[in-house]
Amino acid sequence: MSIIADRLNRISPSQTIVISTKARALKAAGRNIISLSAGEPDFRTPDNIAQAAMKAIEGGQTRYTDVAGTPELRKAVAERFRLDSGLDYTAEEVIVSTGGKQIIYNAMMATLNPGDEAIIPAPCWVSYPDIVTLAEGTPVIVPCKRENGFKLTAQELEAAITPRTKWVFLNSPCNPTGAAYSAQDLRPLCDVLLRHPHIWIFTDDIYAKLTYDGFRPATFVEVEPRLRPRTVTMNGVSKAYAMTGWRIGFSGAPIELTKAMNKLQGQSTSNTCSIAQAAAVEALTGPQDF
Ligand SMILES: Cc1ncc(COP(=O)(O)O)c(C=O)c1O
């Protein structure tokens, strides 16, 4: 009999990590490789952010923090949500995790019961279906059409909803397609979701600042505040501030869910790195011209 649990056999290894590892190995072997795997800026973390980390080490910020993150960082996150999108999350509704990935993991593990469904517009980031499956949920993949710019339409969303739907994921701008939703794009999706009050929304906005033509993606709660009580707004510093290795992601979400995610994180990783948290405060509150 295998030592490996059934739950692990349900999922596949992260393809992003498989491909990234291979690319790194080929680079180390001297090959000229451009990796199109992980979504990762190819420049260094800005100096002011790195300096803040060094200051944190020198200042002794090297101990456990609150599981959900330092009060300074949670406040900085809430303020950034407000400044960037006009969202009004309190610091208590914010949790900081080891990358945006752990936010997704926490949210799914904290909410999915066997058979609960999560709608995932595709092409999608490869980890969503596996995290849902690991949490014993059922991914419902909805292919989005090229002629719609790979954006989910209200009709496609409506058709995918069942009484077992617990979550709808939206990743805007989307990895891998780059599909990005304006307020106008989100409006019809909001209208569908208002008609189905049993559904929660997970909006992964981690690429929101990576647009190159002045386009500003909108986010659900900003477009439809009535969805706030059932939305997780996820973001992080990985992509926007070239900090993928620092492992800081965060969310704003209703207090009951944030508490549940905190409970789960308290029995797994506890707080993410205290030094990375200090660096993230500088990223979010320092100069934004980068
Ligand atoms: C769409 C999407 N969401 C979340 C993440 C995870 O980000 P993090 O590195 O902060 O865990 C990634 C990383 O590639 C991503 O592409």
PDB file of C-alpha atoms and ligand atoms in Angstrom:
ATOM      1  CA  MET A   1       0.000   0.000   0.000  1.00  0.00           C
ATOM      2  CA  SER A   2       1.336   3.468  -0.870  1.00  0.00           C
ATOM      3  CA  ILE A   3       2.337   5.876   1.881  1.00  0.00           C
ATOM      4  CA  ILE A   4       0.857   8.696  -0.222  1.00  0.00           C
ATOM      5  CA  ALA A   5      -2.640   9.916   0.690  1.00  0.00           C
ATOM      6  CA  ASP A   6      -5.489   9.745  -1.825  1.00  0.00           C
ATOM      7  CA  ARG A   7      -5.935  13.501  -1.674  1.00  0.00           C
ATOM      8  CA  LEU A   8      -2.505  14.004  -3.194  1.00  0.00           C
ATOM      9  CA  ASN A   9      -3.190  11.588  -6.004  1.00  0.00           C
ATOM     10  CA  ARG A  10      -6.154  13.710  -7.062  1.00  0.00           C
ATOM     11  CA  ILE A  11      -3.916  16.598  -8.093  1.00  0.00           C
ATOM     12  CA  SER A  12      -0.993  17.073 -10.468  1.00  0.00           C
ATOM     13  CA  PRO A  13       2.301  18.807  -9.691  1.00  0.00           C
ATOM     14  CA  SER A  14       2.233  22.555 -10.402  1.00  0.00           C
ATOM     15  CA  GLN A  15       3.015  22.705 -14.120  1.00  0.00           C
ATOM     16  CA  THR A  16       4.301  26.243 -13.658  1.00  0.00           C
ATOM     17  CA  ILE A  17       6.855  24.993 -11.167  1.00  0.00           C
ATOM     18  CA  VAL A  18       7.750  21.975 -13.330  1.00  0.00           C
ATOM     19  CA  ILE A  19       8.477  24.192 -16.333  1.00  0.00           C
ATOM     20  CA  SER A  20      10.224  26.922 -14.293  1.00  0.00           C
ATOM     21  CA  THR A  21      12.490  24.350 -12.655  1.00  0.00           C
ATOM     22  CA  LYS A  22      13.426  22.934 -16.035  1.00  0.00           C
ATOM     23  CA  ALA A  23      14.125  26.424 -17.423  1.00  0.00           C
ATOM     24  CA  ARG A  24      16.345  27.263 -14.438  1.00  0.00           C
ATOM     25  CA  ALA A  25      18.270  24.007 -14.862  1.00  0.00           C
ATOM     26  CA  LEU A  26      18.830  24.694 -18.575  1.00  0.00           C
ATOM     27  CA  LYS A  27      19.954  28.256 -17.789  1.00  0.00           C
ATOM     28  CA  ALA A  28      22.350  26.924 -15.159  1.00  0.00           C
ATOM     29  CA  ALA A  29      23.723  24.594 -17.817  1.00  0.00           C
ATOM     30  CA  GLY A  30      24.602  27.638 -19.905  1.00  0.00           C
ATOM     31  CA  ARG A  31      21.722  27.572 -22.399  1.00  0.00           C
ATOM     32  CA  ASN A  32      20.120  30.862 -23.450  1.00  0.00           C
ATOM     33  CA  ILE A  33      16.574  30.324 -22.188  1.00  0.00           C
ATOM     34  CA  ILE A  34      13.593  32.677 -22.172  1.00  0.00           C
ATOM     35  CA  SER A  35      11.113  31.100 -19.786  1.00  0.00           C
ATOM     36  CA  LEU A  36       7.455  31.775 -20.521  1.00  0.00           C
ATOM     37  CA  SER A  37       6.328  29.768 -17.508  1.00  0.00           C
ATOM     38  CA  ALA A  38       5.870  31.643 -14.226  1.00  0.00           C
ATOM     39  CA  GLY A  39       4.489  35.178 -14.398  1.00  0.00           C
ATOM     40  CA  GLU A  40       7.587  36.942 -13.194  1.00  0.00           C
ATOM     41  CA  PRO A  41       9.017  40.400 -13.901  1.00  0.00           C
ATOM     42  CA  ASP A  42      12.586  40.066 -15.152  1.00  0.00           C
ATOM     43  CA  PHE A  43      14.042  42.909 -13.111  1.00  0.00           C
ATOM     44  CA  ARG A  44      15.194  43.264  -9.544  1.00  0.00           C
ATOM     45  CA  THR A  45      13.075  44.320  -6.586  1.00  0.00           C
ATOM     46  CA  PRO A  46      13.443  48.134  -6.276  1.00  0.00           C
ATOM     47  CA  ASP A  47      16.226  49.288  -3.939  1.00  0.00           C
ATOM     48  CA  ASN A  48      13.970  51.147  -1.498  1.00  0.00           C
ATOM     49  CA  ILE A  49      12.101  47.884  -0.855  1.00  0.00           C
ATOM     50  CA  ALA A  50      15.270  45.824  -0.444  1.00  0.00           C
ATOM     51  CA  GLN A  51      16.633  48.491   1.928  1.00  0.00           C
ATOM     52  CA  ALA A  52      13.488  48.249   4.059  1.00  0.00           C
ATOM     53  CA  ALA A  53      14.116  44.510   4.413  1.00  0.00           C
ATOM     54  CA  MET A  54      17.713  45.084   5.496  1.00  0.00           C
ATOM     55  CA  LYS A  55      16.538  47.682   7.991  1.00  0.00           C
ATOM     56  CA  ALA A  56      14.020  45.179   9.352  1.00  0.00           C
ATOM     57  CA  ILE A  57      16.769  42.620   9.939  1.00  0.00           C
ATOM     58  CA  GLU A  58      19.016  45.166  11.609  1.00  0.00           C
ATOM     59  CA  GLY A  59      16.113  46.442  13.697  1.00  0.00           C
ATOM     60  CA  GLY A  60      15.342  42.943  14.955  1.00  0.00           C
ATOM     61  CA  GLN A  61      12.047  42.414  13.131  1.00  0.00           C
ATOM     62  CA  THR A  62      12.933  38.745  12.997  1.00  0.00           C
ATOM     63  CA  ARG A  63      10.293  37.215  15.227  1.00  0.00           C
ATOM     64  CA  TYR A  64       6.835  35.749  14.762  1.00  0.00           C
ATOM     65  CA  THR A  65       4.221  38.278  13.791  1.00  0.00           C
ATOM     66  CA  ASP A  66       0.443  38.018  14.042  1.00  0.00           C
ATOM     67  CA  VAL A  67      -0.660  35.060  11.896  1.00  0.00           C
ATOM     68  CA  ALA A  68      -2.566  37.431   9.589  1.00  0.00           C
ATOM     69  CA  GLY A  69       0.424  39.759   9.225  1.00  0.00           C
ATOM     70  CA  THR A  70       1.765  42.785  11.082  1.00  0.00           C
ATOM     71  CA  PRO A  71      -0.744  45.544  11.868  1.00  0.00           C
ATOM     72  CA  GLU A  72       1.418  47.940   9.774  1.00  0.00           C
ATOM     73  CA  LEU A  73       1.210  45.728   6.716  1.00  0.00           C
ATOM     74  CA  ARG A  74      -2.497  45.015   7.027  1.00  0.00           C
ATOM     75  CA  LYS A  75      -3.117  48.741   7.361  1.00  0.00           C
ATOM     76  CA  ALA A  76      -0.913  49.384   4.318  1.00  0.00           C
ATOM     77  CA  VAL A  77      -2.851  46.786   2.320  1.00  0.00           C
ATOM     78  CA  ALA A  78      -6.206  48.304   3.295  1.00  0.00           C
ATOM     79  CA  GLU A  79      -4.915  51.747   2.316  1.00  0.00           C
ATOM     80  CA  ARG A  80      -3.608  50.472  -1.049  1.00  0.00           C
ATOM     81  CA  PHE A  81      -6.994  48.844  -1.784  1.00  0.00           C
ATOM     82  CA  ARG A  82      -8.555  52.233  -1.062  1.00  0.00           C
ATOM     83  CA  LEU A  83      -6.116  54.261  -3.137  1.00  0.00           C
ATOM     84  CA  ASP A  84      -6.017  51.898  -6.108  1.00  0.00           C
ATOM     85  CA  SER A  85      -9.659  50.866  -6.358  1.00  0.00           C
ATOM     86  CA  GLY A  86     -11.680  52.826  -3.804  1.00  0.00           C
ATOM     87  CA  LEU A  87     -12.315  49.672  -1.734  1.00  0.00           C
ATOM     88  CA  ASP A  88     -13.038  50.146   1.962  1.00  0.00           C
ATOM     89  CA  TYR A  89     -11.564  47.065   3.673  1.00  0.00           C
ATOM     90  CA  THR A  90     -10.541  47.430   7.308  1.00  0.00           C
ATOM     91  CA  ALA A  91      -7.222  46.008   8.522  1.00  0.00           C
ATOM     92  CA  GLU A  92      -9.228  43.242  10.273  1.00  0.00           C
ATOM     93  CA  GLU A  93     -10.643  42.158   6.922  1.00  0.00           C
ATOM     94  CA  VAL A  94      -7.142  41.768   5.507  1.00  0.00           C
ATOM     95  CA  ILE A  95      -4.961  38.671   5.779  1.00  0.00           C
ATOM     96  CA  VAL A  96      -1.378  38.396   4.550  1.00  0.00           C
ATOM     97  CA  SER A  97      -0.153  35.009   3.362  1.00  0.00           C
ATOM     98  CA  THR A  98       2.821  33.326   1.743  1.00  0.00           C
ATOM     99  CA  GLY A  99       2.048  34.580  -1.743  1.00  0.00           C
ATOM    100  CA  GLY A 100      -1.278  35.040  -3.423  1.00  0.00           C
ATOM    101  CA  LYS A 101      -1.257  31.298  -3.886  1.00  0.00           C
ATOM    102  CA  GLN A 102      -1.730  30.684  -0.169  1.00  0.00           C
ATOM    103  CA  ILE A 103      -4.659  33.110  -0.121  1.00  0.00           C
ATOM    104  CA  ILE A 104      -6.367  30.944  -2.740  1.00  0.00           C
ATOM    105  CA  TYR A 105      -5.448  27.777  -0.867  1.00  0.00           C
ATOM    106  CA  ASN A 106      -6.696  29.175   2.444  1.00  0.00           C
ATOM    107  CA  ALA A 107      -9.962  30.385   0.957  1.00  0.00           C
ATOM    108  CA  MET A 108     -10.721  27.085  -0.778  1.00  0.00           C
ATOM    109  CA  MET A 109      -9.713  24.896   2.166  1.00  0.00           C
ATOM    110  CA  ALA A 110     -11.750  27.053   4.505  1.00  0.00           C
ATOM    111  CA  THR A 111     -14.953  26.907   2.454  1.00  0.00           C
ATOM    112  CA  LEU A 112     -15.292  23.946   0.109  1.00  0.00           C
ATOM    113  CA  ASN A 113     -17.162  20.818   1.103  1.00  0.00           C
ATOM    114  CA  PRO A 114     -17.017  17.712  -1.101  1.00  0.00           C
ATOM    115  CA  GLY A 115     -19.075  18.304  -4.238  1.00  0.00           C
ATOM    116  CA  ASP A 116     -19.076  22.094  -4.005  1.00  0.00           C
ATOM    117  CA  GLU A 117     -18.323  23.604  -7.376  1.00  0.00           C
ATOM    118  CA  ALA A 118     -15.962  26.403  -8.377  1.00  0.00           C
ATOM    119  CA  ILE A 119     -16.422  28.013 -11.778  1.00  0.00           C
ATOM    120  CA  ILE A 120     -13.087  28.725 -13.455  1.00  0.00           C
ATOM    121  CA  PRO A 121     -13.022  30.646 -16.741  1.00  0.00           C
ATOM    122  CA  ALA A 122     -10.377  29.168 -19.043  1.00  0.00           C
ATOM    123  CA  PRO A 123      -7.685  29.382 -20.300  1.00  0.00           C
ATOM    124  CA  CYS A 124      -6.718  29.800 -16.651  1.00  0.00           C
ATOM    125  CA  TRP A 125      -3.767  29.801 -14.326  1.00  0.00           C
ATOM    126  CA  VAL A 126      -3.046  26.118 -13.874  1.00  0.00           C
ATOM    127  CA  SER A 127      -3.164  26.097 -10.075  1.00  0.00           C
ATOM    128  CA  TYR A 128      -6.849  27.021  -9.670  1.00  0.00           C
ATOM    129  CA  PRO A 129      -8.328  23.633 -10.628  1.00  0.00           C
ATOM    130  CA  ASP A 130      -5.782  21.712  -8.569  1.00  0.00           C
ATOM    131  CA  ILE A 131      -6.262  23.823  -5.447  1.00  0.00           C
ATOM    132  CA  VAL A 132     -10.040  23.413  -5.750  1.00  0.00           C
ATOM    133  CA  THR A 133      -9.608  19.658  -6.192  1.00  0.00           C
ATOM    134  CA  LEU A 134      -7.215  19.406  -3.253  1.00  0.00           C
ATOM    135  CA  ALA A 135      -9.873  21.118  -1.137  1.00  0.00           C
ATOM    136  CA  GLU A 136     -12.345  18.423  -2.290  1.00  0.00           C
ATOM    137  CA  GLY A 137     -14.282  20.809  -4.500  1.00  0.00           C
ATOM    138  CA  THR A 138     -15.157  20.285  -8.147  1.00  0.00           C
ATOM    139  CA  PRO A 139     -13.634  22.659 -10.709  1.00  0.00           C
ATOM    140  CA  VAL A 140     -16.110  23.655 -13.408  1.00  0.00           C
ATOM    141  CA  ILE A 141     -14.017  24.861 -16.320  1.00  0.00           C
ATOM    142  CA  VAL A 142     -15.748  27.341 -18.621  1.00  0.00           C
ATOM    143  CA  PRO A 143     -13.882  27.863 -21.896  1.00  0.00           C
ATOM    144  CA  CYS A 144     -13.833  31.507 -22.961  1.00  0.00           C
ATOM    145  CA  LYS A 145     -13.877  32.355 -26.626  1.00  0.00           C
ATOM    146  CA  ARG A 146     -11.131  33.983 -28.621  1.00  0.00           C
ATOM    147  CA  GLU A 147     -13.712  36.203 -30.368  1.00  0.00           C
ATOM    148  CA  ASN A 148     -14.677  37.597 -26.938  1.00  0.00           C
ATOM    149  CA  GLY A 149     -11.055  38.405 -26.138  1.00  0.00           C
ATOM    150  CA  PHE A 150     -11.034  35.309 -23.896  1.00  0.00           C
ATOM    151  CA  LYS A 151     -13.384  37.103 -21.493  1.00  0.00           C
ATOM    152  CA  LEU A 152     -16.178  35.303 -19.672  1.00  0.00           C
ATOM    153  CA  THR A 153     -19.621  36.420 -20.847  1.00  0.00           C
ATOM    154  CA  ALA A 154     -22.732  36.742 -18.697  1.00  0.00           C
ATOM    155  CA  GLN A 155     -24.397  33.939 -20.686  1.00  0.00           C
ATOM    156  CA  GLU A 156     -21.463  31.578 -20.176  1.00  0.00           C
ATOM    157  CA  LEU A 157     -21.430  32.360 -16.453  1.00  0.00           C
ATOM    158  CA  GLU A 158     -25.181  31.878 -16.092  1.00  0.00           C
ATOM    159  CA  ALA A 159     -25.042  28.531 -17.914  1.00  0.00           C
ATOM    160  CA  ALA A 160     -22.300  27.207 -15.607  1.00  0.00           C
ATOM    161  CA  ILE A 161     -24.139  28.001 -12.361  1.00  0.00           C
ATOM    162  CA  THR A 162     -25.785  25.162 -10.431  1.00  0.00           C
ATOM    163  CA  PRO A 163     -27.185  24.910  -6.897  1.00  0.00           C
ATOM    164  CA  ARG A 164     -23.763  23.495  -5.893  1.00  0.00           C
ATOM    165  CA  THR A 165     -21.784  26.483  -7.213  1.00  0.00           C
ATOM    166  CA  LYS A 166     -19.882  27.998  -4.303  1.00  0.00           C
ATOM    167  CA  TRP A 167     -17.237  30.074  -6.061  1.00  0.00           C
ATOM    168  CA  VAL A 168     -16.599  31.917  -9.279  1.00  0.00           C
ATOM    169  CA  PHE A 169     -12.990  32.754 -10.016  1.00  0.00           C
ATOM    170  CA  LEU A 170     -12.006  35.740 -12.071  1.00  0.00           C
ATOM    171  CA  ASN A 171      -8.403  36.594 -12.862  1.00  0.00           C
ATOM    172  CA  SER A 172      -8.044  40.012 -14.452  1.00  0.00           C
ATOM    173  CA  PRO A 173      -5.709  40.620 -16.182  1.00  0.00           C
ATOM    174  CA  CYS A 174      -5.680  36.932 -16.880  1.00  0.00           C
ATOM    175  CA  ASN A 175      -2.709  34.590 -16.843  1.00  0.00           C
ATOM    176  CA  PRO A 176      -2.255  33.304 -19.518  1.00  0.00           C
ATOM    177  CA  THR A 177      -4.498  35.194 -21.974  1.00  0.00           C
ATOM    178  CA  GLY A 178      -4.046  38.774 -20.777  1.00  0.00           C
ATOM    179  CA  ALA A 179      -7.838  39.258 -20.895  1.00  0.00           C
ATOM    180  CA  ALA A 180      -8.550  42.244 -18.655  1.00  0.00           C
ATOM    181  CA  TYR A 181     -11.991  43.401 -17.565  1.00  0.00           C
ATOM    182  CA  SER A 182     -13.124  47.019 -17.477  1.00  0.00           C
ATOM    183  CA  ALA A 183     -16.001  48.151 -15.240  1.00  0.00           C
ATOM    184  CA  GLN A 184     -18.208  47.829 -18.320  1.00  0.00           C
ATOM    185  CA  ASP A 185     -17.081  44.211 -18.814  1.00  0.00           C
ATOM    186  CA  LEU A 186     -17.779  43.336 -15.180  1.00  0.00           C
ATOM    187  CA  ARG A 187     -21.255  44.911 -15.031  1.00  0.00           C
ATOM    188  CA  PRO A 188     -23.158  42.066 -16.746  1.00  0.00           C
ATOM    189  CA  LEU A 189     -21.260  39.485 -14.675  1.00  0.00           C
ATOM    190  CA  CYS A 190     -22.218  41.391 -11.508  1.00  0.00           C
ATOM    191  CA  ASP A 191     -25.858  41.341 -12.602  1.00  0.00           C
ATOM    192  CA  VAL A 192     -25.757  37.553 -12.969  1.00  0.00           C
ATOM    193  CA  LEU A 193     -24.086  37.177  -9.575  1.00  0.00           C
ATOM    194  CA  LEU A 194     -26.619  39.439  -7.875  1.00  0.00           C
ATOM    195  CA  ARG A 195     -29.301  37.002  -9.032  1.00  0.00           C
ATOM    196  CA  HIS A 196     -27.457  34.075  -7.387  1.00  0.00           C
ATOM    197  CA  PRO A 197     -26.799  35.048  -3.776  1.00  0.00           C
ATOM    198  CA  HIS A 198     -25.357  31.629  -2.859  1.00  0.00           C
ATOM    199  CA  ILE A 199     -22.229  32.232  -4.937  1.00  0.00           C
ATOM    200  CA  TRP A 200     -18.969  33.726  -3.673  1.00  0.00           C
ATOM    201  CA  ILE A 201     -16.528  35.551  -5.920  1.00  0.00           C
ATOM    202  CA  PHE A 202     -12.773  35.122  -5.859  1.00  0.00           C
ATOM    203  CA  THR A 203     -11.141  37.922  -7.794  1.00  0.00           C
ATOM    204  CA  ASP A 204      -7.425  37.464  -8.439  1.00  0.00           C
ATOM    205  CA  ASP A 205      -6.128  40.925  -9.260  1.00  0.00           C
ATOM    206  CA  ILE A 206      -2.448  40.085  -8.953  1.00  0.00           C
ATOM    207  CA  TYR A 207      -1.606  41.384 -12.442  1.00  0.00           C
ATOM    208  CA  ALA A 208      -3.710  44.556 -12.115  1.00  0.00           C
ATOM    209  CA  LYS A 209      -0.713  46.881 -12.328  1.00  0.00           C
ATOM    210  CA  LEU A 210       0.893  45.090 -15.273  1.00  0.00           C
ATOM    211  CA  THR A 211      -0.832  46.911 -18.082  1.00  0.00           C
ATOM    212  CA  TYR A 212       1.089  48.822 -20.700  1.00  0.00           C
ATOM    213  CA  ASP A 213      -1.431  51.092 -22.381  1.00  0.00           C
ATOM    214  CA  GLY A 214      -2.960  52.990 -19.478  1.00  0.00           C
ATOM    215  CA  PHE A 215      -5.825  50.490 -19.185  1.00  0.00           C
ATOM    216  CA  ARG A 216      -6.946  50.092 -15.570  1.00  0.00           C
ATOM    217  CA  PRO A 217      -8.699  46.810 -14.841  1.00  0.00           C
ATOM    218  CA  ALA A 218     -11.744  47.085 -12.587  1.00  0.00           C
ATOM    219  CA  THR A 219     -12.505  44.800  -9.667  1.00  0.00           C
ATOM    220  CA  PHE A 220     -15.864  43.388  -8.572  1.00  0.00           C
ATOM    221  CA  VAL A 221     -16.442  45.203  -5.274  1.00  0.00           C
ATOM    222  CA  GLU A 222     -15.599  48.539  -6.851  1.00  0.00           C
ATOM    223  CA  VAL A 223     -18.146  47.964  -9.621  1.00  0.00           C
ATOM    224  CA  GLU A 224     -20.840  46.418  -7.419  1.00  0.00           C
ATOM    225  CA  PRO A 225     -20.495  47.085  -3.667  1.00  0.00           C
ATOM    226  CA  ARG A 226     -23.484  44.798  -3.028  1.00  0.00           C
ATOM    227  CA  LEU A 227     -21.161  41.877  -3.845  1.00  0.00           C
ATOM    228  CA  ARG A 228     -18.720  42.869  -1.098  1.00  0.00           C
ATOM    229  CA  PRO A 229     -20.222  40.520   1.544  1.00  0.00           C
ATOM    230  CA  ARG A 230     -19.323  37.529  -0.676  1.00  0.00           C
ATOM    231  CA  THR A 231     -16.149  38.544  -2.446  1.00  0.00           C
ATOM    232  CA  VAL A 232     -12.498  37.819  -1.784  1.00  0.00           C
ATOM    233  CA  THR A 233     -10.346  40.521  -3.370  1.00  0.00           C
ATOM    234  CA  MET A 234      -6.875  39.061  -3.760  1.00  0.00           C
ATOM    235  CA  ASN A 235      -3.681  40.843  -4.674  1.00  0.00           C
ATOM    236  CA  GLY A 236      -0.019  40.824  -3.720  1.00  0.00           C
ATOM    237  CA  VAL A 237       3.382  42.344  -4.289  1.00  0.00           C
ATOM    238  CA  SER A 238       4.821  39.455  -6.330  1.00  0.00           C
ATOM    239  CA  LYS A 239       4.170  40.809  -9.794  1.00  0.00           C
ATOM    240  CA  ALA A 240       3.567  44.552  -9.351  1.00  0.00           C
ATOM    241  CA  TYR A 241       6.748  45.168  -7.341  1.00  0.00           C
ATOM    242  CA  ALA A 242       8.981  42.432  -8.789  1.00  0.00           C
ATOM    243  CA  MET A 243       8.869  40.507  -5.498  1.00  0.00           C
ATOM    244  CA  THR A 244       7.951  36.962  -6.505  1.00  0.00           C
ATOM    245  CA  GLY A 245      10.561  35.430  -4.213  1.00  0.00           C
ATOM    246  CA  TRP A 246       9.495  37.352  -1.116  1.00  0.00           C
ATOM    247  CA  ARG A 247       6.191  35.468  -0.872  1.00  0.00           C
ATOM    248  CA  ILE A 248       3.653  38.080   0.111  1.00  0.00           C
ATOM    249  CA  GLY A 249       0.042  37.915  -1.025  1.00  0.00           C
ATOM    250  CA  PHE A 250      -3.047  39.338   0.622  1.00  0.00           C
ATOM    251  CA  SER A 251      -6.793  39.620   0.491  1.00  0.00           C
ATOM    252  CA  GLY A 252      -9.662  41.744   1.615  1.00  0.00           C
ATOM    253  CA  ALA A 253     -12.703  39.649   2.519  1.00  0.00           C
ATOM    254  CA  PRO A 254     -15.607  39.577   4.973  1.00  0.00           C
ATOM    255  CA  ILE A 255     -14.467  39.095   8.538  1.00  0.00           C
ATOM    256  CA  GLU A 256     -15.984  35.625   9.013  1.00  0.00           C
ATOM    257  CA  LEU A 257     -14.006  34.209   6.085  1.00  0.00           C
ATOM    258  CA  THR A 258     -10.848  36.141   6.964  1.00  0.00           C
ATOM    259  CA  LYS A 259     -11.009  34.639  10.465  1.00  0.00           C
ATOM    260  CA  ALA A 260     -11.423  31.139   9.028  1.00  0.00           C
ATOM    261  CA  MET A 261      -8.430  31.647   6.729  1.00  0.00           C
ATOM    262  CA  ASN A 262      -6.454  32.911   9.720  1.00  0.00           C
ATOM    263  CA  LYS A 263      -7.409  29.789  11.691  1.00  0.00           C
ATOM    264  CA  LEU A 264      -6.185  27.538   8.873  1.00  0.00           C
ATOM    265  CA  GLN A 265      -2.978  29.511   8.381  1.00  0.00           C
ATOM    266  CA  GLY A 266      -2.365  29.384  12.134  1.00  0.00           C
ATOM    267  CA  GLN A 267      -2.212  25.589  11.880  1.00  0.00           C
ATOM    268  CA  SER A 268      -0.060  25.489   8.766  1.00  0.00           C
ATOM    269  CA  THR A 269       2.511  28.200   7.989  1.00  0.00           C
ATOM    270  CA  SER A 270       1.603  30.794  10.663  1.00  0.00           C
ATOM    271  CA  ASN A 271       2.707  34.270   9.573  1.00  0.00           C
ATOM    272  CA  THR A 272       4.666  34.739   6.381  1.00  0.00           C
ATOM    273  CA  CYS A 273       8.263  35.996   6.709  1.00  0.00           C
ATOM    274  CA  SER A 274       8.518  39.028   9.026  1.00  0.00           C
ATOM    275  CA  ILE A 275      11.279  40.594   6.909  1.00  0.00           C
ATOM    276  CA  ALA A 276       9.326  40.206   3.682  1.00  0.00           C
ATOM    277  CA  GLN A 277       6.359  41.807   5.445  1.00  0.00           C
ATOM    278  CA  ALA A 278       8.452  44.855   6.354  1.00  0.00           C
ATOM    279  CA  ALA A 279       9.596  45.073   2.728  1.00  0.00           C
ATOM    280  CA  ALA A 280       5.984  44.848   1.554  1.00  0.00           C
ATOM    281  CA  VAL A 281       5.027  47.818   3.754  1.00  0.00           C
ATOM    282  CA  GLU A 282       7.621  49.867   1.879  1.00  0.00           C
ATOM    283  CA  ALA A 283       6.399  48.520  -1.473  1.00  0.00           C
ATOM    284  CA  LEU A 284       2.805  49.523  -0.744  1.00  0.00           C
ATOM    285  CA  THR A 285       3.428  52.848   1.007  1.00  0.00           C
ATOM    286  CA  GLY A 286       6.631  54.052  -0.688  1.00  0.00           C
ATOM    287  CA  PRO A 287       6.996  55.721  -4.085  1.00  0.00           C
ATOM    288  CA  GLN A 288       4.729  54.051  -6.653  1.00  0.00           C
ATOM    289  CA  ASP A 289       6.479  55.317  -9.800  1.00  0.00           C
ATOM    290  CA  PHE A 290       8.295  51.988 -10.154  1.00  0.00           C
TER     291      PHE A 290
HETATM  292  C1  LIG B   1      -2.965  34.310 -11.862  1.00  0.00           C
HETATM  293  C2  LIG B   1      -2.033  34.112 -10.743  1.00  0.00           C
HETATM  294  N1  LIG B   1      -2.521  34.187  -9.483  1.00  0.00           N
HETATM  295  C3  LIG B   1      -1.726  34.005  -8.426  1.00  0.00           C
HETATM  296  C4  LIG B   1      -0.384  33.727  -8.578  1.00  0.00           C
HETATM  297  C5  LIG B   1       0.428  33.474  -7.355  1.00  0.00           C
HETATM  298  O1  LIG B   1       1.192  34.557  -6.980  1.00  0.00           O
HETATM  299  P1  LIG B   1       2.186  34.453  -5.760  1.00  0.00           P
HETATM  300  O2  LIG B   1       3.543  34.306  -6.329  1.00  0.00           O
HETATM  301  O3  LIG B   1       2.007  35.752  -5.030  1.00  0.00           O
HETATM  302  O4  LIG B   1       1.810  33.287  -4.927  1.00  0.00           O
HETATM  303  C6  LIG B   1       0.163  33.632  -9.859  1.00  0.00           C
HETATM  304  C7  LIG B   1       1.576  33.322 -10.038  1.00  0.00           C
HETATM  305  O5  LIG B   1       2.053  32.958 -11.082  1.00  0.00           O
HETATM  306  C8  LIG B   1      -0.681  33.842 -10.970  1.00  0.00           C
HETATM  307  O6  LIG B   1      -0.224  33.756 -12.225  1.00  0.00           O
END
